[in-house]
Short mmCIF file of C-alpha atoms and ligand atoms in Angstrom, two decimals:
data_model
loop_
_atom_site.label_atom_id
_atom_site.label_comp_id
_atom_site.label_asym_id
_atom_site.label_seq_id
_atom_site.Cartn_x
_atom_site.Cartn_y
_atom_site.Cartn_z
CA MET A 1 88.50 -63.69 -62.89
CA THR A 2 90.60 -66.49 -64.73
CA GLN A 3 94.19 -66.27 -63.40
CA PRO A 4 97.33 -66.78 -65.57
CA PRO A 5 98.69 -70.20 -65.23
CA ILE A 6 101.87 -70.68 -63.13
CA ARG A 7 104.83 -70.73 -65.15
CA VAL A 8 107.75 -68.93 -63.20
CA VAL A 9 108.16 -69.65 -59.46
CA GLY A 10 110.22 -67.70 -57.24
CA VAL A 11 111.70 -69.44 -53.97
CA ALA A 12 113.04 -67.34 -51.34
CA GLY A 13 115.89 -68.60 -49.32
CA ALA A 14 118.41 -71.11 -50.44
CA GLY A 15 118.94 -73.21 -47.43
CA GLN A 16 118.08 -76.84 -47.02
CA MET A 17 114.43 -76.46 -47.65
CA GLY A 18 114.35 -73.76 -50.20
CA SER A 19 117.11 -75.61 -52.51
CA GLY A 20 114.99 -78.79 -52.24
CA ILE A 21 111.86 -77.09 -53.11
CA ALA A 22 113.52 -75.18 -56.00
CA GLN A 23 114.88 -78.54 -57.28
CA VAL A 24 111.35 -80.16 -57.34
CA VAL A 25 109.66 -77.16 -58.96
CA ALA A 26 112.33 -76.80 -61.68
CA MET A 27 112.05 -80.91 -62.13
CA ALA A 28 108.21 -80.35 -62.41
CA GLY A 29 108.95 -78.03 -65.48
CA TYR A 30 108.70 -74.49 -63.98
CA ARG A 31 111.24 -71.77 -64.67
CA THR A 32 112.51 -71.44 -61.09
CA LEU A 33 114.34 -68.36 -59.55
CA LEU A 34 116.11 -69.07 -56.16
CA PHE A 35 116.59 -65.97 -54.13
CA ASP A 36 119.24 -65.64 -51.34
CA VAL A 37 120.87 -62.58 -50.07
CA SER A 38 124.13 -64.77 -50.17
CA ALA A 39 125.71 -65.57 -53.47
CA ALA A 40 128.06 -68.22 -51.69
CA GLN A 41 124.78 -69.86 -50.28
CA LEU A 42 123.19 -69.82 -53.83
CA ALA A 43 126.38 -71.49 -55.06
CA ARG A 44 126.31 -74.22 -52.24
CA ALA A 45 122.32 -74.70 -53.12
CA ARG A 46 123.03 -75.25 -56.96
CA GLU A 47 125.92 -77.73 -55.92
CA GLY A 48 123.35 -79.64 -53.48
CA VAL A 49 120.67 -79.73 -56.26
CA ALA A 50 123.11 -80.89 -58.67
CA ALA A 51 124.15 -83.83 -56.37
CA SER A 52 120.62 -84.72 -55.62
CA LEU A 53 119.67 -84.71 -59.12
CA ALA A 54 122.60 -87.00 -59.87
CA LYS A 55 121.56 -89.43 -56.98
CA LEU A 56 117.82 -89.54 -58.38
CA VAL A 57 119.34 -90.49 -61.74
CA GLU A 58 121.56 -92.96 -60.37
CA LYS A 59 118.46 -94.68 -58.64
CA GLY A 60 116.47 -94.49 -61.75
CA LYS A 61 114.10 -91.73 -60.23
CA ALA A 62 115.04 -89.35 -62.78
CA THR A 63 116.73 -89.23 -66.24
CA ALA A 64 120.16 -87.76 -67.38
CA GLU A 65 118.25 -85.49 -69.85
CA GLY A 66 115.71 -84.41 -67.08
CA ARG A 67 118.49 -83.64 -64.60
CA GLU A 68 119.92 -81.21 -67.19
CA GLN A 69 116.63 -79.57 -67.99
CA ALA A 70 115.83 -78.90 -64.31
CA LEU A 71 119.30 -77.52 -63.86
CA ALA A 72 118.84 -75.32 -66.91
CA ARG A 73 115.33 -74.05 -65.56
CA LEU A 74 116.98 -72.90 -62.14
CA ASP A 75 118.62 -69.66 -61.70
CA GLY A 76 120.06 -68.09 -58.61
CA VAL A 77 119.41 -64.45 -57.88
CA THR A 78 120.65 -62.11 -55.02
CA ASP A 79 118.05 -59.22 -55.74
CA LEU A 80 114.58 -59.65 -54.38
CA ALA A 81 113.09 -57.72 -56.93
CA ALA A 82 114.28 -60.08 -59.60
CA LEU A 83 111.16 -62.37 -58.61
CA HIS A 84 108.91 -59.58 -59.88
CA GLY A 85 107.91 -61.77 -62.99
CA ALA A 86 106.91 -64.88 -60.63
CA ASP A 87 103.48 -66.10 -60.81
CA LEU A 88 103.84 -67.85 -57.20
CA VAL A 89 106.73 -67.12 -54.80
CA ILE A 90 107.57 -69.75 -52.22
CA GLU A 91 109.19 -68.35 -49.12
CA ALA A 92 111.58 -70.81 -47.16
CA ALA A 93 113.65 -68.51 -45.12
CA PRO A 94 114.58 -69.27 -41.43
CA GLU A 95 111.61 -69.73 -38.85
CA ASP A 96 111.72 -66.17 -37.82
CA LEU A 97 108.64 -64.20 -38.09
CA GLU A 98 110.20 -60.66 -38.33
CA LEU A 99 112.45 -62.00 -41.18
CA LYS A 100 109.55 -63.49 -42.84
CA THR A 101 107.30 -60.56 -42.84
CA GLY A 102 110.09 -58.33 -43.74
CA LEU A 103 110.68 -60.21 -46.85
CA TRP A 104 106.88 -60.50 -47.74
CA ARG A 105 106.55 -56.65 -47.22
CA ALA A 106 109.58 -55.88 -49.27
CA LEU A 107 108.19 -58.18 -52.22
CA ASP A 108 104.53 -57.42 -52.14
CA PRO A 109 104.94 -54.13 -54.28
CA HIS A 110 107.10 -55.90 -57.03
CA CYS A 111 104.72 -58.67 -57.90
CA PRO A 112 101.53 -58.44 -60.05
CA HIS A 113 98.06 -58.83 -58.71
CA HIS A 114 97.82 -62.61 -59.53
CA THR A 115 101.04 -63.62 -57.92
CA LEU A 116 100.34 -66.18 -55.05
CA PHE A 117 102.71 -65.81 -51.86
CA ALA A 118 103.15 -69.24 -50.18
CA SER A 119 105.20 -69.73 -46.95
CA ASN A 120 107.04 -72.91 -46.13
CA THR A 121 106.80 -72.25 -42.44
CA SER A 122 106.46 -75.21 -40.40
CA SER A 123 104.73 -73.41 -37.38
CA LEU A 124 104.65 -69.65 -37.60
CA PRO A 125 101.15 -67.83 -38.27
CA ILE A 126 100.75 -67.44 -41.82
CA ALA A 127 98.09 -64.75 -40.93
CA ARG A 128 100.79 -62.67 -39.75
CA MET A 129 102.45 -62.86 -42.95
CA ALA A 130 99.38 -62.01 -45.12
CA ALA A 131 98.55 -58.96 -42.85
CA VAL A 132 101.72 -57.36 -44.13
CA THR A 133 100.82 -57.79 -47.77
CA GLY A 134 98.02 -56.01 -49.76
CA ARG A 135 96.97 -59.30 -51.06
CA PRO A 136 95.85 -61.46 -47.73
CA ASP A 137 93.44 -63.52 -50.20
CA ARG A 138 96.34 -64.80 -51.98
CA VAL A 139 98.56 -65.67 -49.16
CA LEU A 140 98.74 -69.29 -47.75
CA GLY A 141 101.20 -72.08 -46.86
CA LEU A 142 103.01 -74.77 -48.87
CA HIS A 143 104.77 -77.00 -46.25
CA PHE A 144 107.40 -79.45 -47.65
CA PHE A 145 108.85 -82.12 -45.73
CA ASN A 146 112.60 -83.05 -45.80
CA PRO A 147 114.38 -84.14 -47.73
CA VAL A 148 111.94 -82.67 -50.27
CA PRO A 149 113.07 -84.58 -53.35
CA LEU A 150 112.03 -87.76 -51.70
CA MET A 151 109.19 -87.02 -49.26
CA PRO A 152 105.78 -87.28 -50.89
CA LEU A 153 103.68 -84.75 -48.94
CA VAL A 154 102.93 -81.02 -49.04
CA GLU A 155 100.57 -79.36 -46.54
CA VAL A 156 98.54 -76.94 -48.18
CA VAL A 157 97.48 -74.26 -45.59
CA ARG A 158 94.86 -71.96 -45.64
CA THR A 159 94.27 -68.67 -43.37
CA VAL A 160 90.79 -67.47 -42.47
CA ALA A 161 91.48 -64.76 -45.22
CA THR A 162 92.73 -67.19 -47.85
CA GLY A 163 90.44 -66.91 -51.00
CA GLU A 164 89.01 -70.27 -52.66
CA ALA A 165 90.62 -69.50 -56.03
CA ALA A 166 94.15 -69.05 -54.49
CA PHE A 167 93.72 -72.18 -52.43
CA ALA A 168 92.69 -74.41 -55.39
CA ARG A 169 95.58 -73.14 -57.40
CA ALA A 170 97.92 -73.85 -54.65
CA LEU A 171 96.55 -77.46 -54.45
CA ALA A 172 96.94 -77.95 -58.14
CA PHE A 173 100.39 -76.58 -57.88
CA ALA A 174 101.46 -78.97 -55.38
CA ARG A 175 99.96 -81.84 -57.09
CA SER A 176 101.74 -80.77 -60.34
CA LEU A 177 104.98 -81.53 -58.46
CA GLY A 178 103.85 -85.26 -58.15
CA LYS A 179 103.16 -84.52 -54.33
CA GLU A 180 100.18 -85.82 -52.30
CA VAL A 181 98.53 -83.01 -50.47
CA VAL A 182 96.90 -82.49 -47.28
CA ALA A 183 94.79 -79.45 -46.42
CA ALA A 184 95.37 -77.94 -43.28
CA ARG A 185 94.39 -74.83 -41.36
CA ASP A 186 96.67 -71.98 -40.08
CA THR A 187 97.31 -73.40 -36.63
CA PRO A 188 101.00 -73.98 -35.17
CA GLY A 189 102.42 -76.91 -36.68
CA PHE A 190 99.53 -77.83 -38.97
CA VAL A 191 98.88 -81.59 -39.20
CA VAL A 192 102.51 -83.36 -39.24
CA ASN A 193 104.43 -81.22 -36.69
CA ARG A 194 101.51 -80.98 -34.11
CA LEU A 195 101.75 -84.74 -33.70
CA LEU A 196 105.81 -85.06 -34.80
CA VAL A 197 107.33 -82.28 -32.76
CA PRO A 198 106.09 -83.48 -29.09
CA TYR A 199 107.38 -87.09 -30.04
CA LEU A 200 110.74 -85.76 -31.20
CA LEU A 201 111.04 -83.65 -27.92
CA ASP A 202 109.97 -86.75 -25.88
CA ALA A 203 112.85 -88.65 -27.64
CA VAL A 204 115.29 -85.85 -26.59
CA ARG A 205 113.91 -85.93 -22.87
CA ALA A 206 114.08 -89.58 -22.81
CA ARG A 207 117.77 -89.51 -24.07
CA GLU A 208 118.44 -86.82 -21.42
CA ALA A 209 116.79 -89.18 -18.52
CA GLY A 210 118.93 -91.92 -19.52
CA LEU A 211 116.23 -94.19 -20.61
CA ALA A 212 118.34 -95.88 -23.38
CA SER A 213 121.36 -95.23 -25.45
CA THR A 214 121.07 -92.84 -28.78
CA ALA A 215 121.31 -96.00 -30.74
CA ASP A 216 118.89 -98.06 -28.77
CA LEU A 217 116.39 -95.21 -28.57
CA ASP A 218 116.44 -95.06 -32.49
CA ALA A 219 116.74 -98.87 -33.13
CA GLY A 220 113.52 -98.88 -30.62
CA MET A 221 111.32 -96.78 -32.90
CA LYS A 222 112.84 -98.21 -36.31
CA LEU A 223 112.13 -101.68 -35.28
CA GLY A 224 109.44 -101.73 -32.78
CA ALA A 225 107.39 -98.96 -34.51
CA GLY A 226 108.13 -99.35 -38.22
CA HIS A 227 109.50 -95.79 -38.42
CA PRO A 228 111.95 -95.29 -41.49
CA MET A 229 114.47 -93.87 -39.00
CA GLY A 230 114.78 -93.27 -35.10
CA PRO A 231 113.69 -89.73 -33.66
CA LEU A 232 117.40 -88.70 -32.82
CA ALA A 233 118.57 -89.65 -36.34
CA LEU A 234 115.54 -87.82 -37.81
CA LEU A 235 116.31 -84.64 -35.44
CA ASP A 236 119.78 -84.63 -37.14
CA LEU A 237 118.15 -84.62 -40.57
CA ILE A 238 115.70 -81.88 -39.94
CA GLY A 239 118.33 -79.65 -38.12
CA LEU A 240 118.25 -79.22 -34.19
CA ASP A 241 118.08 -75.67 -34.79
CA THR A 242 115.06 -75.82 -36.88
CA VAL A 243 113.35 -78.16 -34.40
CA VAL A 244 114.09 -75.62 -31.62
CA GLN A 245 112.65 -72.70 -33.52
CA VAL A 246 109.51 -74.82 -34.43
CA ALA A 247 109.03 -76.05 -30.78
CA GLU A 248 109.46 -72.58 -29.40
CA ALA A 249 106.88 -71.07 -31.88
CA MET A 250 104.46 -73.96 -30.88
CA PHE A 251 105.13 -73.19 -27.19
CA THR A 252 104.64 -69.70 -27.54
CA GLU A 253 101.09 -70.32 -28.97
CA PHE A 254 99.80 -73.18 -26.85
CA ARG A 255 101.65 -72.56 -23.94
CA GLU A 256 102.02 -76.36 -23.12
CA PRO A 257 104.96 -78.09 -21.67
CA ARG A 258 105.08 -80.71 -24.20
CA PHE A 259 106.01 -78.18 -26.88
CA ALA A 260 108.96 -76.73 -24.79
CA PRO A 261 112.28 -77.44 -26.11
CA PRO A 262 114.11 -79.75 -23.54
CA PRO A 263 117.37 -78.21 -22.37
CA LEU A 264 119.76 -80.85 -23.89
CA LEU A 265 118.59 -79.74 -27.33
CA THR A 266 118.93 -76.05 -26.67
CA ARG A 267 122.49 -76.66 -25.51
CA LEU A 268 123.54 -78.85 -28.48
CA VAL A 269 122.20 -75.81 -30.62
CA ALA A 270 124.11 -73.45 -28.74
CA LEU A 271 127.16 -75.25 -29.42
CA GLY A 272 126.57 -75.48 -33.17
CA HIS A 273 125.72 -79.15 -32.97
CA LEU A 274 122.91 -78.86 -35.46
CA GLY A 275 122.99 -82.41 -36.99
CA ARG A 276 123.80 -83.53 -40.23
CA LYS A 277 124.30 -80.22 -41.91
CA SER A 278 126.88 -79.28 -39.35
CA GLY A 279 128.66 -82.51 -39.12
CA ARG A 280 127.45 -83.28 -35.62
CA GLY A 281 124.22 -83.52 -33.54
CA PHE A 282 123.07 -86.75 -31.70
CA TYR A 283 125.53 -88.41 -34.15
CA ASP A 284 128.82 -87.77 -35.56
CA TYR A 285 128.88 -87.67 -39.29
CA ALA A 286 132.62 -87.23 -39.81
CA GLY A 287 133.43 -90.83 -40.58
CA ALA A 288 132.19 -93.26 -43.45
CA ALA A 289 128.92 -93.95 -41.36
CA PRO A 290 127.41 -91.99 -38.43
CA VAL A 291 128.20 -92.81 -35.13
CA PRO A 292 126.39 -91.81 -31.83
CA ALA A 293 128.04 -88.62 -30.55
CA GLU A 294 129.18 -88.14 -26.88
CA LEU A 295 126.50 -86.03 -25.14
CA GLY A 296 128.23 -85.72 -21.82
CA LEU A 297 125.33 -87.47 -20.00
N1 3HC B 301 117.91 -86.28 -52.92
C1 3HC B 301 118.24 -87.50 -53.51
N2 3HC B 301 118.51 -88.66 -52.88
C2 3HC B 301 118.58 -88.20 -51.77
C3 3HC B 301 118.37 -87.20 -50.62
C4 3HC B 301 118.04 -86.22 -51.42
N3 3HC B 301 117.65 -84.75 -50.98
N4 3HC B 301 118.58 -87.35 -49.39
C5 3HC B 301 118.84 -88.83 -49.40
N5 3HC B 301 118.88 -89.28 -50.57
C6 3HC B 301 119.36 -90.63 -50.81
C7 3HC B 301 120.39 -91.30 -50.05
O1 3HC B 301 121.57 -90.61 -50.48
C8 3HC B 301 120.29 -92.56 -50.23
O2 3HC B 301 120.98 -93.10 -51.08
P1 3HC B 301 121.87 -94.50 -51.03
O3 3HC B 301 120.95 -95.57 -50.81
O4 3HC B 301 122.89 -94.57 -52.31
O5 3HC B 301 122.65 -94.23 -49.84
C9 3HC B 301 118.81 -92.90 -50.84
O6 3HC B 301 118.36 -91.46 -50.87
C10 3HC B 301 117.98 -93.72 -49.89
O7 3HC B 301 118.21 -93.30 -48.58
P2 3HC B 301 118.09 -94.31 -47.24
O8 3HC B 301 118.67 -95.62 -47.86
O9 3HC B 301 119.03 -93.67 -46.12
O10 3HC B 301 116.84 -94.70 -46.76
P3 3HC B 301 115.24 -94.80 -47.37
O11 3HC B 301 115.47 -94.99 -48.75
O12 3HC B 301 114.66 -95.50 -46.56
O13 3HC B 301 114.68 -93.33 -47.35
C11 3HC B 301 114.15 -91.37 -46.25
C12 3HC B 301 115.22 -92.03 -46.76
C13 3HC B 301 113.14 -90.86 -47.30
C14 3HC B 301 114.89 -89.91 -45.69
C15 3HC B 301 113.52 -92.11 -45.11
O14 3HC B 301 114.59 -92.42 -44.28
C16 3HC B 301 112.42 -91.32 -44.43
O15 3HC B 301 111.28 -91.26 -44.79
N6 3HC B 301 112.86 -90.78 -43.37
C17 3HC B 301 112.00 -89.86 -42.50
C18 3HC B 301 112.03 -88.39 -43.10
C19 3HC B 301 111.17 -87.61 -42.29
O16 3HC B 301 110.24 -87.89 -41.47
N7 3HC B 301 110.69 -86.44 -42.73
C20 3HC B 301 110.16 -85.16 -42.33
C21 3HC B 301 110.66 -84.37 -41.30
S1 3HC B 301 109.75 -83.26 -40.63
C22 3HC B 301 109.93 -81.85 -41.82
O17 3HC B 301 110.66 -82.03 -42.55
C23 3HC B 301 108.89 -80.85 -41.48
C24 3HC B 301 109.68 -79.64 -40.91
O18 3HC B 301 108.83 -78.61 -40.93
C25 3HC B 301 110.45 -79.81 -39.62
#
């Protein structure tokens, strides 16, 4: 059966990832509805999108007209039912399976048969989300990377139940955003996080063990391994709370110590030292340039 083209896209969750996803979707010409329960969060997301678009214009990666058009295509909504007209809904709620399944269960009756449901989860079972809907063949993963407007990859993830047609529509949609795609199976961490997360956790363990200073650990991997940023700076960019949630989910499934979040990481999260978004993590962002934070080691 031919499916209607994707014109309207709902994005559920206006955090760091959700707002970035909404931005690239709106930039690609789709009418975009960004849902969040908090109006204040929606306002912050819009400010963030406007600032990011301004930066892209400044760098010559977008035009001023493109910026205005993208902002005009993007609307915030606080009622989940407002996503009823979406041809695709991308969920970017925090990495909490109860929260995500609750959201899909609530949304399912509002959306027409053809609507695709895609989760931006990095590690939780998409099959568990598909199972709470009446459309498991149209549920899959679209996993974006942070910062979404700059990172070229989307992992397109299929479960055992995802239909060929839905998977093909999702691949075409991700490419229409100007992204490269990698096809992945519904396993914890997919391709990128399966390799990246143990590396990031090892960097924390190395720091905890006093192997080197924060600055030297990061400089080592930047200058010696050609990474665009060191692991501790990257942890701060992703958000330490997100990395702990992803690591816990992977540890729960694989039961392998290499996925277990190290004590230093869980303690920083407990103190609200979440990285860039909270102003402090492995680095302190209060000044003009980040400086390594005191970790009490
Ligand atoms: N929108 C627009 N511009 C942005 C931006 C955004 N969201 N975020 C940063 N920028 C801007 C910066 O402000 C900077 O502008 P400036 O030059 O005027 O200061 C510009 O982009 C370039 O930044 P930098 O000069 O600091 O660095 P680069 O040009 O080398 O690239 C980077 C920045 C793309 C972030 C690069 O450092 C990089 O690739 N880092 C690794 C990121 C990564 O690994 N992400 C994946 C994380 S894992 C993940 O997300 C999965 C999840 O499930 C956990």
